[in-house]
């Protein structure tokens, strides 16, 4: 369904042309003076220069041509040369009725050329607990993925586990100290390794920090861990079997955590999956003359003439021949292209890795790992800070674990709900979980991803203001009116959204009709915050309308039924939007 701005724009363009002016001046935009009009066109100001006359001469003529058009309630030419437009209430109602006829998409067309887009997000490190730094990647990535899916693209999320670093060697070393008799450490053993892991997730989470602390104090220990890492990476059987156990145990724990967050991945690949592709990739880079030895290391130059700051070469292999984070990311591109041929790969990673990704992308392009038209996009996010403006920490100053953060918000939310009214403990807890997730996700997504933001528990969990709970509260309010209405009567057969009867009703309708344009922009700009801004405005417009309108007491059957249709459309728009943000509304709260 055509966007309302385009429909208005095409009428305005015709009016410019009818008066002999170029169509390029006929662009309509949302009004920046909502007190005066709903839409505007400032084209006459620019056209005046070309046609060498006063701008209002042009805007007057265009306005005259537009007058009488059923699309508009009013068209005003205002000095010095603005066109102020108000949509006719009937036209707007018609537009909304068409949206309502399409309940799964509300008139938002799928894109014409669907792409295959891989999205690299989450990025947890195996055996290390998830911390809040991973929260943003998961929340933003999931939303970008859902928005893309809604727009008709094939989105493939890959968690890209950090499963290839020194942490693996540390765990193995610590395990060897604690349980030296395990078969994995027996050099002479040649049989099958056990199916069962020799540790639980609880132990694993305790082993890693213990080993990491020891390695900082004890050089020999660190040396042993590095050696173990090396042996693991070079195929030592017992260690490979341990790696598999570590992965199995961690991944099932990670899955549980992500599930609690409403985050899921199509692929659970890790850095280790890229390793088999490294040797051929490196060989080819050398053969094609891109990779050369500099100070012992193998590098590819990636600087460009137009750079304003220095972009260092991309390092492919260290002087000892070991691969790096870069190498893994490049080899990951190799298998992604081979197995999925994506048109685009989006990386949702901390913005402090931006320079790094510039190097990786340039190197991938230069060495032909991707096609010239393959898009590589870095979506860098800022830091989640505490109220003190410093990275979010526990009260004791330690790294805040994600699980802990989530359960504390759940608790906070439960208290609020229990304070508000009496609920059964079980139902209250369930609702609290749903609302808490909206608080966390909306609190994050309502900020432009690249910005740092302050995670303010007090504010995020509030039922008022620009928060997830406020949005859910609005949805629940609408649902309860709809329920009440349906309990009293059936919606008449010919019920439909009617031309607005009041200013607040029209304001709500004007918000609703932005849906398709907003969703398209949110996808194009990989900007979930646009969805948040839209639903916040929509929720406000609804609540304003609700406070000014006696819906249940309305005497005129058809007017009342029209309200109900409008409410239902509002609910659908809000629910479709929160679905793309990755949370849902409870039935009651
Ligand atoms: N595991 C990394 C970290 O915790 C994030 C991975 C980001 N993705 C990537 N393809 N490098 O910092």
Coordinates of C-alpha atoms and ligand atoms in Angstrom, one line a residue:
X1 CA 0.0 0.0 0.0
X2 CA 1.4 3.4 -1.0
X3 CA 2.8 5.5 1.8
X4 CA 0.6 8.4 2.8
X5 CA 3.5 10.9 2.2
X6 CA 3.9 9.6 -1.3
X7 CA 0.2 9.9 -2.0
X8 CA 0.2 13.5 -0.8
X9 CA 3.4 14.1 -2.6
X10 CA 2.1 12.9 -6.0
X11 CA -0.9 15.2 -5.7
X12 CA 1.3 18.2 -4.9
X13 CA 3.7 17.3 -7.7
X14 CA 0.8 17.3 -10.2
X15 CA -0.2 20.8 -8.9
X16 CA 3.3 22.1 -9.5
X17 CA 3.4 20.6 -12.9
X18 CA -0.1 21.9 -13.8
X19 CA 1.3 25.4 -13.2
X20 CA 4.4 24.9 -15.3
X21 CA 6.8 24.2 -12.4
X22 CA 9.3 21.4 -12.2
X23 CA 8.0 18.3 -10.3
X24 CA 11.1 18.3 -8.1
X25 CA 9.6 21.1 -6.0
X26 CA 6.6 19.1 -5.1
X27 CA 7.9 17.2 -2.2
X28 CA 5.6 16.8 0.8
X29 CA 6.8 16.3 4.3
X30 CA 5.4 16.0 7.8
X31 CA 4.6 19.3 9.2
X32 CA 7.1 20.8 11.6
X33 CA 4.4 23.1 12.9
X34 CA 1.6 20.6 13.9
X35 CA -0.2 23.6 15.4
X36 CA -0.7 25.0 11.9
X37 CA -1.0 22.0 9.7
X38 CA -0.4 18.3 9.3
X39 CA 1.8 18.2 6.2
X40 CA 3.7 20.8 4.3
X41 CA 5.6 21.5 1.2
X42 CA 8.3 24.1 1.1
X43 CA 9.1 23.7 -2.6
X44 CA 7.9 27.1 -3.7
X45 CA 10.7 28.7 -1.7
X46 CA 13.3 26.9 -3.8
X47 CA 11.3 27.2 -7.0
X48 CA 11.2 31.0 -6.6
X49 CA 14.9 31.1 -7.4
X50 CA 14.5 29.2 -10.7
X51 CA 11.4 31.0 -11.8
X52 CA 12.5 34.4 -10.6
X53 CA 9.4 35.4 -8.8
X54 CA 8.2 35.7 -5.2
X55 CA 7.7 32.3 -3.6
X56 CA 4.1 33.0 -2.6
X57 CA 3.2 33.6 -6.2
X58 CA 4.0 30.0 -6.7
X59 CA 2.5 28.6 -3.5
X60 CA -0.7 30.6 -4.2
X61 CA -1.1 29.0 -7.7
X62 CA -0.3 25.5 -6.4
X63 CA -2.7 25.9 -3.5
X64 CA -5.4 27.0 -5.9
X65 CA -4.9 23.9 -8.0
X66 CA -5.1 21.7 -4.9
X67 CA -8.2 23.3 -3.5
X68 CA -11.3 21.2 -3.9
X69 CA -9.2 18.0 -4.0
X70 CA -11.0 15.5 -1.8
X71 CA -7.7 14.4 -0.3
X72 CA -7.4 17.7 1.6
X73 CA -9.5 19.4 4.3
X74 CA -7.5 22.6 3.8
X75 CA -4.7 23.9 1.6
X76 CA -3.2 27.2 2.6
X77 CA -0.5 29.2 0.9
X78 CA 1.3 31.1 3.6
X79 CA 3.8 33.9 3.2
X80 CA 6.6 33.9 2.3
X81 CA 5.7 30.8 0.3
X82 CA 4.8 27.7 2.3
X83 CA 2.0 25.3 1.5
X84 CA 0.2 24.1 4.6
X85 CA -1.9 21.0 4.2
X86 CA -4.5 19.2 6.2
X87 CA -5.8 15.8 5.2
X88 CA -9.5 15.3 4.8
X89 CA -10.9 13.3 7.7
X90 CA -12.7 11.0 5.3
X91 CA -9.6 10.4 3.2
X92 CA -7.7 9.5 6.3
X93 CA -10.4 7.1 7.5
X94 CA -10.4 5.4 4.1
X95 CA -6.6 4.9 4.3
X96 CA -6.9 3.4 7.8
X97 CA -9.7 1.1 6.6
X98 CA -7.4 -0.2 4.0
X99 CA -4.8 -0.8 6.6
X100 CA -7.3 -2.7 8.8
X101 CA -8.2 -5.0 5.9
X102 CA -4.7 -6.3 6.0
X103 CA -4.3 -7.3 9.7
X104 CA -0.9 -9.1 9.4
X105 CA 0.9 -6.2 7.6
X106 CA -1.3 -3.2 8.0
X107 CA -0.6 -2.1 4.5
X108 CA 3.2 -2.3 4.8
X109 CA 4.3 -4.0 1.5
X110 CA 7.1 -6.5 1.6
X111 CA 10.2 -5.3 -0.2
X112 CA 10.3 -5.8 -3.9
X113 CA 13.7 -7.5 -4.0
X114 CA 14.1 -9.7 -1.0
X115 CA 17.7 -10.2 0.1
X116 CA 19.5 -12.9 2.0
X117 CA 21.0 -11.1 5.0
X118 CA 23.2 -12.7 7.6
X119 CA 23.4 -11.0 10.9
X120 CA 26.2 -11.6 13.3
X121 CA 25.1 -10.8 16.8
X122 CA 25.2 -12.1 20.4
X123 CA 28.9 -13.0 20.2
X124 CA 29.1 -14.6 23.7
X125 CA 32.3 -16.2 24.8
X126 CA 32.1 -19.9 25.7
X127 CA 32.6 -20.7 29.3
X128 CA 32.5 -17.1 30.3
X129 CA 29.2 -16.0 31.7
X130 CA 27.1 -13.6 29.7
X131 CA 27.5 -10.1 30.9
X132 CA 25.6 -6.9 30.1
X133 CA 28.0 -6.1 27.3
X134 CA 26.5 -9.0 25.4
X135 CA 23.0 -7.8 26.2
X136 CA 23.0 -5.0 23.7
X137 CA 24.3 -7.1 20.8
X138 CA 21.5 -9.7 21.5
X139 CA 18.7 -7.2 21.9
X140 CA 19.6 -5.0 18.9
X141 CA 20.5 -7.9 16.7
X142 CA 17.3 -9.7 17.4
X143 CA 15.3 -6.6 16.6
X144 CA 17.1 -5.8 13.4
X145 CA 16.5 -9.4 12.3
X146 CA 12.8 -9.3 13.1
X147 CA 12.4 -6.0 11.3
X148 CA 14.2 -7.5 8.2
X149 CA 12.0 -10.6 8.3
X150 CA 8.9 -8.4 8.5
X151 CA 10.1 -6.5 5.4
X152 CA 10.3 -9.8 3.6
X153 CA 14.0 -10.5 3.7
X154 CA 15.6 -13.9 4.5
X155 CA 17.4 -13.1 7.7
X156 CA 19.9 -15.6 9.1
X157 CA 21.2 -14.9 12.6
X158 CA 24.5 -16.4 13.6
X159 CA 25.6 -16.2 17.2
X160 CA 29.3 -16.3 16.4
X161 CA 30.5 -17.9 19.6
X162 CA 33.9 -16.9 21.0
X163 CA 35.2 -20.5 21.3
X164 CA 38.7 -20.3 20.1
X165 CA 40.8 -18.3 22.5
X166 CA 43.1 -18.7 25.4
X167 CA 40.0 -19.2 27.6
X168 CA 39.8 -22.8 26.3
X169 CA 43.5 -23.5 27.2
X170 CA 42.9 -22.0 30.7
X171 CA 40.0 -24.2 31.3
X172 CA 41.9 -27.3 30.2
X173 CA 44.9 -26.4 32.3
X174 CA 42.8 -25.9 35.4
X175 CA 40.9 -29.1 34.8
X176 CA 44.2 -31.0 34.5
X177 CA 45.3 -29.6 37.8
X178 CA 42.1 -30.6 39.5
X179 CA 41.5 -33.9 37.8
X180 CA 44.8 -35.1 36.4
X181 CA 43.4 -38.7 36.1
X182 CA 40.8 -37.9 33.5
X183 CA 41.3 -39.9 30.4
X184 CA 41.6 -36.7 28.3
X185 CA 45.0 -36.1 29.8
X186 CA 46.3 -39.7 29.2
X187 CA 48.8 -39.4 26.4
X188 CA 48.7 -43.1 25.7
X189 CA 44.9 -43.3 25.5
X190 CA 43.5 -44.1 22.1
X191 CA 39.9 -45.2 22.7
X192 CA 36.6 -43.3 22.5
X193 CA 36.2 -40.4 24.9
X194 CA 33.2 -40.5 27.2
X195 CA 29.9 -38.9 26.1
X196 CA 29.3 -37.3 29.5
X197 CA 31.1 -34.0 30.3
X198 CA 33.4 -34.2 33.3
X199 CA 31.9 -31.0 34.7
X200 CA 28.6 -29.1 35.1
X201 CA 27.9 -25.6 33.9
X202 CA 28.3 -24.4 37.6
X203 CA 31.8 -25.9 37.8
X204 CA 32.7 -24.5 34.4
X205 CA 31.7 -21.0 35.3
X206 CA 33.8 -21.3 38.5
X207 CA 36.8 -22.9 36.7
X208 CA 37.3 -20.2 34.1
X209 CA 37.6 -17.2 36.5
X210 CA 39.8 -19.2 38.8
X211 CA 42.1 -20.2 36.0
X212 CA 42.1 -16.7 34.6
X213 CA 43.1 -15.3 38.0
X214 CA 45.9 -17.8 38.5
X215 CA 47.3 -17.1 35.0
X216 CA 47.7 -13.5 35.9
X217 CA 49.9 -14.3 38.9
X218 CA 51.7 -17.4 37.8
X219 CA 53.8 -17.2 34.6
X220 CA 54.3 -21.0 34.4
X221 CA 50.6 -21.5 34.7
X222 CA 49.9 -19.0 31.9
X223 CA 52.6 -20.7 29.8
X224 CA 50.9 -24.1 30.3
X225 CA 47.5 -22.6 29.3
X226 CA 49.0 -21.1 26.1
X227 CA 50.6 -24.5 25.4
X228 CA 47.3 -26.2 25.9
X229 CA 45.6 -23.7 23.6
X230 CA 48.2 -24.4 21.0
X231 CA 47.8 -28.1 21.3
X232 CA 44.0 -27.9 21.2
X233 CA 44.2 -25.7 18.1
X234 CA 46.5 -28.2 16.5
X235 CA 44.2 -31.1 16.9
X236 CA 45.2 -32.9 20.1
X237 CA 42.5 -35.5 20.5
X238 CA 41.9 -35.4 24.2
X239 CA 41.7 -31.6 24.2
X240 CA 39.4 -31.6 21.2
X241 CA 37.1 -33.9 23.1
X242 CA 37.2 -31.6 26.1
X243 CA 36.4 -28.6 23.8
X244 CA 33.3 -30.4 22.6
X245 CA 32.2 -31.0 26.2
X246 CA 32.9 -27.3 27.1
X247 CA 30.8 -26.3 24.0
X248 CA 27.9 -28.6 24.7
X249 CA 27.6 -27.5 28.3
X250 CA 28.0 -23.8 27.6
X251 CA 25.8 -23.8 24.6
X252 CA 22.8 -25.3 26.4
X253 CA 23.3 -22.8 29.1
X254 CA 23.5 -20.0 26.6
X255 CA 20.4 -21.1 24.8
X256 CA 18.5 -21.1 28.1
X257 CA 19.7 -17.5 28.8
X258 CA 18.8 -16.2 25.3
X259 CA 15.5 -17.9 25.4
X260 CA 14.7 -16.0 28.5
X261 CA 15.5 -12.8 26.6
X262 CA 13.3 -13.8 23.6
X263 CA 16.4 -14.0 21.4
X264 CA 17.1 -16.9 19.1
X265 CA 19.7 -17.8 16.4
X266 CA 19.4 -19.7 13.2
X267 CA 23.0 -20.7 13.4
X268 CA 25.2 -21.6 16.4
X269 CA 28.5 -21.3 14.6
X270 CA 31.6 -20.3 16.4
X271 CA 35.1 -19.0 15.8
X272 CA 36.3 -22.6 15.8
X273 CA 34.1 -23.4 12.8
X274 CA 36.1 -20.9 10.7
X275 CA 39.5 -22.5 11.4
X276 CA 39.4 -25.2 8.6
X277 CA 39.0 -22.4 6.0
X278 CA 42.1 -20.5 7.1
X279 CA 44.9 -22.3 5.3
X280 CA 43.4 -22.1 1.8
X281 CA 42.3 -18.5 2.4
X282 CA 45.8 -17.5 3.5
X283 CA 47.4 -19.4 0.6
X284 CA 45.2 -17.6 -1.9
X285 CA 45.9 -14.2 -0.4
X286 CA 49.6 -14.8 -0.8
X287 CA 49.3 -16.2 -4.3
X288 CA 47.2 -13.3 -5.5
X289 CA 49.8 -11.0 -4.1
X290 CA 47.7 -9.3 -1.5
X291 CA 49.4 -10.7 1.6
X292 CA 53.0 -10.0 2.3
X293 CA 55.4 -10.3 5.3
X294 CA 55.9 -7.2 7.3
X295 CA 58.1 -7.4 10.5
X296 CA 57.6 -11.1 10.5
X297 CA 53.8 -11.0 10.4
X298 CA 51.6 -11.7 7.3
X299 CA 49.6 -8.6 6.5
X300 CA 47.3 -7.1 3.8
X301 CA 47.3 -3.3 3.2
X302 CA 43.9 -1.8 3.5
X303 CA 44.5 1.9 3.6
X304 CA 42.9 4.0 0.9
X305 CA 43.8 7.4 -0.6
X306 CA 40.8 9.1 0.8
X307 CA 41.4 8.1 4.4
X308 CA 41.6 11.0 6.8
X309 CA 43.1 8.9 9.6
X310 CA 45.5 6.1 9.4
X311 CA 44.1 2.6 8.8
X312 CA 46.8 0.1 9.7
X313 CA 47.2 -3.1 7.6
X314 CA 45.0 -6.1 8.4
X315 CA 47.1 -8.7 10.1
X316 CA 46.5 -12.2 8.8
X317 CA 49.0 -14.3 10.7
X318 CA 51.3 -13.5 13.6
X319 CA 55.0 -14.0 13.2
X320 CA 54.8 -17.4 14.9
X321 CA 52.2 -18.4 12.3
X322 CA 49.3 -18.2 14.7
X323 CA 45.9 -16.9 13.5
X324 CA 44.1 -14.0 15.1
X325 CA 40.6 -12.6 15.7
X326 CA 40.9 -11.0 12.3
X327 CA 41.8 -14.3 10.6
X328 CA 38.8 -15.9 12.1
X329 CA 36.5 -13.2 11.0
X330 CA 37.8 -13.3 7.5
X331 CA 37.6 -17.1 7.3
X332 CA 34.0 -16.8 8.7
X333 CA 33.2 -14.6 5.7
X334 CA 34.5 -17.4 3.5
X335 CA 32.1 -20.1 4.8
X336 CA 29.2 -17.6 5.0
X337 CA 29.7 -16.8 1.3
X338 CA 30.1 -20.5 0.4
X339 CA 27.2 -21.9 2.3
X340 CA 24.7 -19.0 2.2
X341 CA 25.7 -16.5 -0.5
X342 CA 24.3 -13.6 1.5
X343 CA 23.7 -10.3 -0.2
X344 CA 24.6 -8.5 3.0
X345 CA 26.2 -9.3 6.3
X346 CA 25.4 -7.1 9.3
X347 CA 27.6 -7.1 12.4
X348 CA 26.1 -6.0 15.6
X349 CA 29.2 -5.4 17.8
X350 CA 30.5 -2.9 20.3
X351 CA 31.4 0.3 18.5
X352 CA 34.9 0.2 19.9
X353 CA 35.5 -2.5 17.3
X354 CA 34.7 -0.2 14.5
X355 CA 38.3 0.3 13.2
X356 CA 38.8 -3.4 13.4
X357 CA 35.8 -4.1 11.2
X358 CA 36.9 -1.4 8.7
X359 CA 40.1 -3.4 8.3
X360 CA 38.3 -6.7 8.0
X361 CA 35.7 -5.4 5.5
X362 CA 38.3 -3.8 3.3
X363 CA 40.5 -6.8 3.4
X364 CA 37.6 -9.1 2.5
X365 CA 36.7 -6.9 -0.4
X366 CA 40.2 -6.4 -1.7
X367 CA 41.1 -10.0 -1.6
X368 CA 37.8 -11.0 -3.2
X369 CA 36.3 -13.0 -0.3
X370 CA 33.0 -11.2 -1.1
X371 CA 31.4 -10.1 -4.3
X372 CA 31.7 -6.4 -5.2
X373 CA 28.0 -6.0 -4.6
X374 CA 28.0 -7.8 -1.2
X375 CA 27.2 -5.3 1.5
X376 CA 29.2 -5.5 4.7
X377 CA 27.6 -3.4 7.4
X378 CA 28.9 -2.6 10.9
X379 CA 26.2 -1.7 13.4
X380 CA 28.3 -0.5 16.3
X381 CA 26.6 0.1 19.6
X382 CA 27.5 2.2 22.5
X383 CA 28.1 1.3 26.2
X384 CA 25.4 0.6 28.6
X385 CA 26.3 2.7 31.7
X386 CA 25.0 2.8 35.2
X387 CA 23.5 5.9 36.8
X388 CA 27.0 7.1 37.6
X389 CA 27.8 7.3 33.9
X390 CA 30.3 4.4 34.1
X391 CA 29.9 1.0 32.6
X392 CA 27.2 -0.9 34.4
X393 CA 28.5 -2.8 37.4
X394 CA 27.2 -4.8 40.4
X395 CA 26.9 -3.0 43.7
X396 CA 30.2 -4.5 44.7
X397 CA 31.8 -3.1 41.5
X398 CA 32.1 -6.4 39.7
X399 CA 31.0 -7.2 36.2
X400 CA 27.2 -7.5 36.2
X401 CA 26.1 -10.9 35.0
X402 CA 23.2 -10.9 32.6
X403 CA 21.2 -13.5 34.5
X404 CA 21.5 -11.4 37.7
X405 CA 20.4 -8.2 35.9
X406 CA 17.4 -9.9 34.4
X407 CA 16.3 -11.5 37.6
X408 CA 16.7 -8.3 39.6
X409 CA 14.5 -6.4 37.1
X410 CA 11.9 -9.3 37.2
X411 CA 11.8 -8.8 41.0
X412 CA 11.5 -5.1 40.8
X413 CA 8.6 -5.4 38.3
X414 CA 6.9 -8.0 40.5
X415 CA 7.0 -5.7 43.5
X416 CA 5.5 -2.9 41.4
X417 CA 2.7 -5.1 40.1
X418 CA 2.0 -6.6 43.5
X419 CA 1.9 -3.0 45.0
X420 CA -0.6 -1.9 42.3
X421 CA -3.2 -4.6 42.9
X422 CA -3.7 -8.0 44.3
X423 CA -2.6 -10.8 42.1
X424 CA -2.0 -14.5 42.6
X425 CA 1.8 -14.9 43.1
X426 CA 2.1 -17.2 40.1
X427 CA 0.3 -15.0 37.7
X428 CA 2.0 -11.9 39.0
X429 CA 5.5 -13.5 38.5
X430 CA 4.6 -14.5 35.0
X431 CA 3.3 -11.0 34.1
X432 CA 6.3 -9.4 35.8
X433 CA 8.7 -11.4 33.6
X434 CA 6.9 -10.3 30.4
X435 CA 6.8 -6.6 31.5
X436 CA 10.4 -6.7 32.8
X437 CA 11.6 -7.9 29.4
X438 CA 9.9 -4.9 27.8
X439 CA 11.6 -2.6 30.3
X440 CA 15.0 -3.9 29.4
X441 CA 14.6 -4.2 25.7
X442 CA 12.7 -0.9 25.1
X443 CA 15.1 0.9 27.5
X444 CA 17.9 -0.2 25.2
X445 CA 16.2 0.0 21.8
X446 CA 14.7 3.4 22.2
X447 CA 18.2 4.9 22.1
X448 CA 20.0 5.1 18.8
X449 CA 22.2 2.1 18.9
X450 CA 25.5 3.9 18.5
X451 CA 24.9 6.1 21.5
X452 CA 26.0 5.2 25.1
X453 CA 23.0 5.1 27.4
X454 CA 22.2 5.0 31.1
X455 CA 20.5 1.9 32.3
X456 CA 18.2 3.4 34.8
X457 CA 16.2 0.7 36.5
X458 CA 13.8 3.1 38.2
X459 CA 13.0 4.9 34.9
X460 CA 12.9 1.8 32.7
X461 CA 10.4 0.0 34.9
X462 CA 8.1 2.9 35.3
X463 CA 4.6 2.7 33.9
X464 CA 4.8 6.3 32.8
X465 CA 7.0 8.0 30.2
X466 CA 8.9 6.6 27.3
X467 CA 9.2 3.1 28.6
X468 CA 8.4 -0.5 27.6
X469 CA 5.9 -0.9 30.5
X470 CA 4.1 2.2 29.4
X471 CA 3.7 0.8 25.9
X472 CA 2.4 -2.5 27.3
X473 CA 0.1 -0.7 29.7
X474 CA -1.4 1.0 26.7
X475 CA -1.9 -2.2 24.8
X476 CA -3.5 -3.9 27.9
X477 CA -5.8 -0.9 28.3
X478 CA -7.0 -1.2 24.7
X479 CA -7.4 -4.9 25.0
X480 CA -9.5 -4.5 28.1
X481 CA -11.8 -2.0 26.4
X482 CA -12.2 -4.3 23.4
X483 CA -13.0 -7.2 25.8
X484 CA -15.6 -5.1 27.6
X485 CA -17.2 -4.1 24.4
X486 CA -17.4 -7.6 23.1
X487 CA -18.8 -8.9 26.4
X488 CA -21.7 -6.4 25.9
X489 CA -22.4 -6.7 22.2
X490 CA -21.3 -7.9 18.9
X491 CA -19.6 -5.6 16.5
X492 CA -22.2 -4.6 13.8
X493 CA -21.5 -6.1 10.3
X494 CA -20.9 -2.8 8.7
X495 CA -18.8 -1.4 11.4
X496 CA -15.8 0.6 10.1
X497 CA -13.4 3.3 11.0
X498 CA -15.2 6.6 10.4
X499 CA -13.9 10.1 9.7
X500 CA -12.5 11.6 12.9
X501 CA -15.0 13.4 15.1
X502 CA -12.5 15.2 17.2
X503 CA -9.0 16.6 17.1
X504 CA -7.6 13.9 19.3
X505 CA -9.2 11.2 17.2
X506 CA -7.7 12.6 14.1
X507 CA -4.3 13.0 15.8
X508 CA -4.4 9.3 16.6
X509 CA -5.3 8.4 13.0
X510 CA -2.5 10.6 11.7
X511 CA 0.0 8.6 13.8
X512 CA -1.4 5.3 12.7
X513 CA -1.1 6.1 9.0
X514 CA 2.7 6.4 9.3
X515 CA 3.1 2.7 10.0
X516 CA 4.4 1.5 6.6
X517 CA 6.7 4.4 6.0
X518 CA 8.2 4.1 9.5
X519 CA 8.8 0.3 9.2
X520 CA 10.5 0.8 5.8
X521 CA 12.8 3.5 7.3
X522 CA 13.6 1.4 10.4
X523 CA 14.8 -1.4 8.1
X524 CA 16.7 0.8 5.7
X525 CA 18.5 2.6 8.5
X526 CA 18.8 -0.5 10.7
X527 CA 17.2 1.6 13.3
X528 CA 14.9 -0.1 15.8
X529 CA 14.7 3.2 17.7
X530 CA 12.4 4.4 15.0
X531 CA 10.0 1.7 15.9
X532 CA 10.2 2.8 19.5
X533 CA 9.6 6.5 18.7
X534 CA 6.6 5.5 16.6
X535 CA 4.9 3.5 19.2
X536 CA 5.6 6.1 21.9
X537 CA 3.9 8.7 19.8
X538 CA 1.1 6.3 18.9
X539 CA 0.6 5.3 22.6
X540 CA 0.5 9.0 23.6
X541 CA -2.0 9.8 20.8
X542 CA -4.2 6.9 21.9
X543 CA -4.1 7.8 25.6
X544 CA -5.0 11.4 24.8
X545 CA -7.9 10.3 22.6
X546 CA -9.0 7.8 25.3
X547 CA -9.1 10.5 28.0
X548 CA -11.1 12.8 25.9
X549 CA -13.6 10.3 24.5
X550 CA -16.4 8.4 26.1
X551 CA -16.1 5.2 24.2
X552 CA -18.2 2.8 26.2
X553 CA -20.9 5.5 26.9
X554 CA -21.2 6.6 23.3
X555 CA -24.9 6.5 22.3
X556 CA -24.5 6.3 18.5
X557 CA -24.0 2.6 17.7
X558 CA -22.0 3.2 14.5
X559 CA -19.8 5.9 16.0
X560 CA -19.0 3.6 18.9
X561 CA -18.3 0.7 16.5
X562 CA -16.0 3.0 14.6
X563 CA -14.1 3.7 17.7
X564 CA -13.8 0.1 18.4
X565 CA -12.4 -0.5 14.9
X566 CA -9.9 2.3 15.4
X567 CA -8.9 0.9 18.8
X568 CA -8.3 -2.5 17.3
X569 CA -6.1 -1.1 14.5
X570 CA -4.1 0.8 17.2
X571 CA -3.7 -2.4 19.1
X572 CA -2.6 -4.3 16.0
X573 CA 0.0 -1.6 15.1
X574 CA 1.4 -1.6 18.6
X575 CA 1.6 -5.4 18.8
X576 CA 3.2 -5.7 15.4
X577 CA 5.8 -3.2 16.4
X578 CA 6.7 -4.7 19.8
X579 CA 6.9 -8.1 18.0
X580 CA 9.7 -6.6 15.8
X581 CA 11.3 -5.2 19.0
X582 CA 11.3 -8.7 20.5
X583 CA 8.8 -8.6 23.3
X584 CA 5.1 -9.1 23.8
X585 CA 2.2 -7.8 25.9
X586 CA 0.5 -9.7 28.7
X587 CA -3.3 -10.1 28.7
X588 CA -3.6 -8.1 32.0
X589 CA -1.2 -6.3 34.2
Ligands
LIG1 N1 33.1 -12.5 21.1 C1 33.3 -11.1 20.9 C2 33.3 -10.3 22.2 O1 32.8 -10.8 23.2 C3 32.3 -10.5 20.0 C4 32.2 -11.1 18.6 C5 31.7 -10.1 17.6 N2 31.5 -10.7 16.3 C6 32.5 -10.9 15.4 N3 32.2 -11.4 14.2 N4 33.8 -10.6 15.6 O2 33.8 -9.2 22.2

